Amino acid sequence: ISDTHNKHNQLNGKLPGGHLLIHSVDFTSIGREYEVERFIEWFNKQDYTHKVFIAGNHDLTFDSEHLYRTKSEWFDKQVFEGFAAIGKPDWLEVLLGTELDENVHYLENQSVTIEGIKIWGSPYSPTFGYGWAFNVDRGHNAAKLWNDIPDDTDIVITHSPIYGYNDRTANTNENVGCADLYHRLHEVKPHLHFAGHIHEAYGYKQIPYKDKWGDIYTFNGCICNLRYEAVNAPITFDYDFETRELNFV
């Protein structure tokens, strides 16, 4: 799942439970403290053995040091507290440090290994507009970021889709995913890639490899559409890491 934007409670009864739940963000509207608290409380309760999430461009307080430095319009105009000149706000550090269940993992350009499966997650997406969190400029900066994905990664989670796969916008009919991420995934060859960000590009595709490796499956799990209505279903499947066989549930 991805891009629930405070509508996570509308998924109650739609998540069947299972082994691993991945949320590739935006789980809030603008990262207010109460929004984050409500999401973490809900995420902790979901019936999955393991749960992993990252942040995104809407989860502003997760990247508040950057927004404070740039004096973005979000910092200047928003009427809530929570931005930090250095690091994350104290309340957010407390939530991430003490309120996540043992089986819940937040990733920010880092990995976690769960039962032998290595998962790497990043909140970044290509720069657009003004005042959004976790933006990275295309080209050198993006390539440098994605080069940090370990070569032995099995699952990659990014807020940005890759270029040409579940990334076409409705308004401009353009592919807006990250080409540098596409190239890095061809080097790493993970089994699975999860993203979101482009609400109207919900779904999945396969990226074929021309060597001994099987295809990579890439998913855009946006729950909300362009009107921020929670209309899309969670994408649920069984996957065999030995055979690379995927079967939707």
Tab-separated table of C-alpha atoms in Angstrom:
chain	number	residue	atom	x	y	z
A	1	ILE	CA	0.000	0.000	0.000
A	2	SER	CA	1.004	3.618	-0.478
A	3	ASP	CA	-0.343	7.157	-0.371
A	4	THR	CA	-3.096	6.622	2.174
A	5	HIS	CA	-3.016	10.311	3.216
A	6	ASN	CA	-4.785	9.813	6.565
A	7	LYS	CA	-7.346	7.468	4.955
A	8	HIS	CA	-5.739	4.316	6.393
A	9	ASN	CA	-8.809	3.518	8.525
A	10	GLN	CA	-10.777	3.045	5.314
A	11	LEU	CA	-8.627	-0.034	4.686
A	12	ASN	CA	-9.939	-1.801	7.790
A	13	GLY	CA	-11.272	-5.149	6.646
A	14	LYS	CA	-9.447	-4.876	3.306
A	15	LEU	CA	-6.032	-5.978	4.525
A	16	PRO	CA	-6.155	-9.778	4.802
A	17	GLY	CA	-3.130	-10.170	7.071
A	18	GLY	CA	-0.024	-12.092	6.167
A	19	HIS	CA	3.724	-12.220	6.460
A	20	LEU	CA	4.868	-8.767	5.314
A	21	LEU	CA	3.076	-5.434	4.961
A	22	ILE	CA	4.851	-2.631	3.083
A	23	HIS	CA	3.713	0.998	3.072
A	24	SER	CA	5.639	3.133	0.585
A	25	VAL	CA	4.152	6.351	1.977
A	26	ASP	CA	2.599	9.322	2.007
A	27	PHE	CA	0.676	8.262	5.102
A	28	THR	CA	-0.135	11.833	6.233
A	29	SER	CA	-1.227	15.048	4.561
A	30	ILE	CA	1.575	17.308	5.835
A	31	GLY	CA	3.185	15.390	8.691
A	32	ARG	CA	1.444	16.869	11.710
A	33	GLU	CA	2.159	15.168	15.029
A	34	TYR	CA	-1.375	13.827	15.464
A	35	GLU	CA	-1.352	12.458	11.896
A	36	VAL	CA	1.826	10.497	12.515
A	37	GLU	CA	0.572	9.254	15.891
A	38	ARG	CA	-2.678	7.971	14.399
A	39	PHE	CA	-0.894	6.221	11.539
A	40	ILE	CA	1.633	4.477	13.801
A	41	GLU	CA	-1.138	3.325	16.142
A	42	TRP	CA	-3.038	1.874	13.162
A	43	PHE	CA	0.035	0.355	11.496
A	44	ASN	CA	1.092	-1.382	14.726
A	45	LYS	CA	-2.293	-3.128	14.893
A	46	GLN	CA	-2.272	-4.640	11.402
A	47	ASP	CA	-2.166	-8.441	11.382
A	48	TYR	CA	1.162	-9.048	9.689
A	49	THR	CA	4.258	-10.810	11.001
A	50	HIS	CA	6.472	-7.966	9.812
A	51	LYS	CA	5.707	-4.392	8.738
A	52	VAL	CA	7.930	-1.874	6.940
A	53	PHE	CA	7.284	1.756	5.997
A	54	ILE	CA	9.102	4.776	4.642
A	55	ALA	CA	8.205	8.481	4.503
A	56	GLY	CA	7.366	10.605	1.470
A	57	ASN	CA	7.069	14.124	0.136
A	58	HIS	CA	3.846	14.813	2.097
A	59	ASP	CA	5.306	13.617	5.402
A	60	LEU	CA	6.973	16.983	5.859
A	61	THR	CA	8.174	16.793	9.451
A	62	PHE	CA	10.260	13.703	8.652
A	63	ASP	CA	12.431	16.047	6.551
A	64	SER	CA	11.863	19.230	8.547
A	65	GLU	CA	15.568	20.100	8.831
A	66	HIS	CA	15.735	20.512	5.037
A	67	LEU	CA	12.529	22.536	4.950
A	68	TYR	CA	13.729	24.751	7.799
A	69	ARG	CA	17.017	25.434	5.996
A	70	THR	CA	15.352	26.313	2.715
A	71	LYS	CA	12.715	28.457	4.449
A	72	SER	CA	10.083	26.825	2.310
A	73	GLU	CA	6.555	28.156	2.094
A	74	TRP	CA	5.424	25.195	4.196
A	75	PHE	CA	7.606	26.358	7.093
A	76	ASP	CA	6.587	29.987	6.688
A	77	LYS	CA	2.834	29.505	6.347
A	78	GLN	CA	1.772	26.359	8.208
A	79	VAL	CA	0.099	26.989	11.553
A	80	PHE	CA	1.337	23.889	13.355
A	81	GLU	CA	4.534	23.244	15.282
A	82	GLY	CA	6.858	20.437	14.374
A	83	PHE	CA	9.683	21.646	12.161
A	84	ALA	CA	13.244	21.313	13.408
A	85	ALA	CA	16.386	23.294	12.614
A	86	ILE	CA	18.523	20.222	13.286
A	87	GLY	CA	17.326	16.690	12.737
A	88	LYS	CA	13.752	15.585	13.268
A	89	PRO	CA	11.368	17.153	15.812
A	90	ASP	CA	11.744	15.744	19.324
A	91	TRP	CA	8.211	14.330	19.300
A	92	LEU	CA	8.942	12.432	16.081
A	93	GLU	CA	12.202	11.005	17.413
A	94	VAL	CA	10.259	9.746	20.436
A	95	LEU	CA	7.542	8.173	18.295
A	96	LEU	CA	10.017	6.382	16.040
A	97	GLY	CA	12.186	5.354	18.971
A	98	THR	CA	9.565	4.109	21.414
A	99	GLU	CA	6.153	3.685	19.782
A	100	LEU	CA	6.903	1.250	16.949
A	101	ASP	CA	6.216	-2.393	17.748
A	102	GLU	CA	9.211	-4.727	17.527
A	103	ASN	CA	8.014	-6.068	14.181
A	104	VAL	CA	7.614	-2.580	12.646
A	105	HIS	CA	10.542	-0.983	10.802
A	106	TYR	CA	10.942	2.584	9.501
A	107	LEU	CA	13.575	2.893	6.754
A	108	GLU	CA	15.269	6.089	5.599
A	109	ASN	CA	18.015	5.247	3.099
A	110	GLN	CA	18.822	2.093	5.035
A	111	SER	CA	18.258	-1.645	5.101
A	112	VAL	CA	16.671	-4.216	7.357
A	113	THR	CA	17.015	-7.976	6.976
A	114	ILE	CA	13.906	-9.971	7.846
A	115	GLU	CA	14.165	-13.762	7.855
A	116	GLY	CA	17.027	-13.634	5.377
A	117	ILE	CA	15.305	-11.124	3.047
A	118	LYS	CA	17.188	-7.818	2.714
A	119	ILE	CA	14.907	-4.778	2.331
A	120	TRP	CA	16.180	-1.265	1.514
A	121	GLY	CA	13.943	1.806	1.694
A	122	SER	CA	14.179	5.485	0.787
A	123	PRO	CA	11.645	8.352	1.014
A	124	TYR	CA	13.130	10.357	-1.868
A	125	SER	CA	11.549	11.252	-5.202
A	126	PRO	CA	12.655	13.560	-8.056
A	127	THR	CA	12.366	17.269	-7.270
A	128	PHE	CA	9.115	18.941	-8.262
A	129	GLY	CA	7.196	22.024	-7.189
A	130	TYR	CA	8.257	23.846	-4.041
A	131	GLY	CA	8.171	23.036	-0.379
A	132	TRP	CA	7.949	19.244	-0.501
A	133	ALA	CA	9.976	16.843	1.621
A	134	PHE	CA	12.655	14.416	0.448
A	135	ASN	CA	13.206	15.852	-3.023
A	136	VAL	CA	16.361	14.947	-4.938
A	137	ASP	CA	17.463	16.561	-8.196
A	138	ARG	CA	17.566	14.293	-11.215
A	139	GLY	CA	20.953	13.348	-12.609
A	140	HIS	CA	24.078	13.289	-10.452
A	141	ASN	CA	22.332	13.756	-7.087
A	142	ALA	CA	19.748	11.054	-7.744
A	143	ALA	CA	22.317	8.609	-9.096
A	144	LYS	CA	24.501	9.168	-6.028
A	145	LEU	CA	21.558	8.436	-3.738
A	146	TRP	CA	20.496	5.246	-5.517
A	147	ASN	CA	24.096	4.000	-5.603
A	148	ASP	CA	23.690	3.461	-1.854
A	149	ILE	CA	21.268	0.601	-2.517
A	150	PRO	CA	23.259	-2.506	-1.502
A	151	ASP	CA	23.978	-4.915	-4.331
A	152	ASP	CA	22.496	-7.840	-2.386
A	153	THR	CA	19.094	-6.210	-1.792
A	154	ASP	CA	16.030	-8.424	-2.326
A	155	ILE	CA	13.305	-5.763	-1.973
A	156	VAL	CA	13.633	-2.041	-2.763
A	157	ILE	CA	11.068	0.462	-1.451
A	158	THR	CA	11.069	4.025	-2.775
A	159	HIS	CA	8.428	6.712	-2.815
A	160	SER	CA	9.335	7.491	-6.417
A	161	PRO	CA	8.376	5.044	-9.149
A	162	ILE	CA	10.998	4.202	-11.746
A	163	TYR	CA	10.880	5.865	-15.142
A	164	GLY	CA	8.406	4.275	-17.520
A	165	TYR	CA	6.679	2.028	-14.990
A	166	ASN	CA	3.499	3.113	-13.204
A	167	ASP	CA	4.603	6.743	-13.357
A	168	ARG	CA	2.467	8.407	-16.033
A	169	THR	CA	0.584	11.516	-14.922
A	170	ALA	CA	-2.980	12.219	-16.013
A	171	ASN	CA	-2.605	15.985	-16.380
A	172	THR	CA	0.483	16.056	-18.594
A	173	ASN	CA	0.583	12.455	-19.895
A	174	GLU	CA	4.269	12.299	-18.984
A	175	ASN	CA	6.378	9.630	-17.344
A	176	VAL	CA	7.771	11.290	-14.233
A	177	GLY	CA	9.536	8.388	-12.530
A	178	CYS	CA	13.276	8.365	-11.898
A	179	ALA	CA	15.497	7.135	-14.739
A	180	ASP	CA	18.526	6.873	-12.440
A	181	LEU	CA	16.556	4.570	-10.154
A	182	TYR	CA	15.616	2.453	-13.198
A	183	HIS	CA	19.296	2.022	-14.100
A	184	ARG	CA	20.304	1.199	-10.532
A	185	LEU	CA	17.627	-1.472	-10.218
A	186	HIS	CA	19.006	-3.119	-13.354
A	187	GLU	CA	22.344	-3.324	-11.564
A	188	VAL	CA	21.014	-4.552	-8.217
A	189	LYS	CA	18.361	-6.865	-9.725
A	190	PRO	CA	16.084	-7.078	-6.675
A	191	HIS	CA	13.117	-9.403	-6.682
A	192	LEU	CA	10.529	-6.734	-5.905
A	193	HIS	CA	10.242	-2.954	-6.033
A	194	PHE	CA	7.510	-0.949	-4.270
A	195	ALA	CA	6.660	2.719	-4.879
A	196	GLY	CA	3.732	5.147	-4.993
A	197	HIS	CA	3.636	8.948	-5.378
A	198	ILE	CA	1.745	9.075	-8.708
A	199	HIS	CA	-1.822	8.416	-7.610
A	200	GLU	CA	-3.256	7.814	-11.077
A	201	ALA	CA	-0.596	5.207	-11.947
A	202	TYR	CA	-1.737	2.538	-9.466
A	203	GLY	CA	-0.895	-1.041	-10.423
A	204	TYR	CA	2.111	-3.184	-11.263
A	205	LYS	CA	4.384	-4.129	-14.140
A	206	GLN	CA	7.210	-6.538	-14.860
A	207	ILE	CA	10.670	-5.438	-15.938
A	208	PRO	CA	12.320	-8.198	-18.014
A	209	TYR	CA	16.003	-9.005	-17.681
A	210	LYS	CA	18.055	-10.404	-20.558
A	211	ASP	CA	20.221	-12.650	-18.432
A	212	LYS	CA	19.871	-15.483	-15.919
A	213	TRP	CA	17.769	-13.373	-13.557
A	214	GLY	CA	14.009	-13.468	-13.635
A	215	ASP	CA	11.813	-10.441	-14.097
A	216	ILE	CA	11.538	-7.780	-11.414
A	217	TYR	CA	8.033	-6.875	-10.304
A	218	THR	CA	7.463	-3.179	-9.621
A	219	PHE	CA	4.353	-1.935	-7.827
A	220	ASN	CA	2.606	1.388	-7.344
A	221	GLY	CA	0.302	0.796	-4.390
A	222	CYS	CA	-1.401	4.209	-4.177
A	223	ILE	CA	-4.648	3.821	-2.274
A	224	CYS	CA	-5.835	7.374	-2.978
A	225	ASN	CA	-6.716	8.705	-6.402
A	226	LEU	CA	-6.043	12.251	-7.630
A	227	ARG	CA	-8.998	13.514	-5.568
A	228	TYR	CA	-7.493	11.894	-2.457
A	229	GLU	CA	-10.304	9.358	-2.286
A	230	ALA	CA	-9.302	5.937	-0.951
A	231	VAL	CA	-10.604	3.970	-3.914
A	232	ASN	CA	-7.816	1.496	-4.747
A	233	ALA	CA	-7.448	-1.889	-3.117
A	234	PRO	CA	-4.298	-3.070	-1.332
A	235	ILE	CA	-2.136	-5.168	-3.648
A	236	THR	CA	-1.811	-8.589	-2.018
A	237	PHE	CA	0.110	-11.575	-3.350
A	238	ASP	CA	2.189	-14.632	-2.527
A	239	TYR	CA	5.782	-14.609	-3.750
A	240	ASP	CA	8.374	-17.394	-3.844
A	241	PHE	CA	11.915	-16.028	-3.546
A	242	GLU	CA	13.358	-19.281	-4.885
A	243	THR	CA	11.306	-19.576	-8.085
A	244	ARG	CA	10.369	-15.869	-8.463
A	245	GLU	CA	6.773	-17.021	-8.890
A	246	LEU	CA	4.114	-14.448	-7.990
A	247	ASN	CA	0.435	-15.247	-7.417
A	248	PHE	CA	-2.114	-12.609	-6.544
A	249	VAL	CA	-4.467	-13.303	-3.645
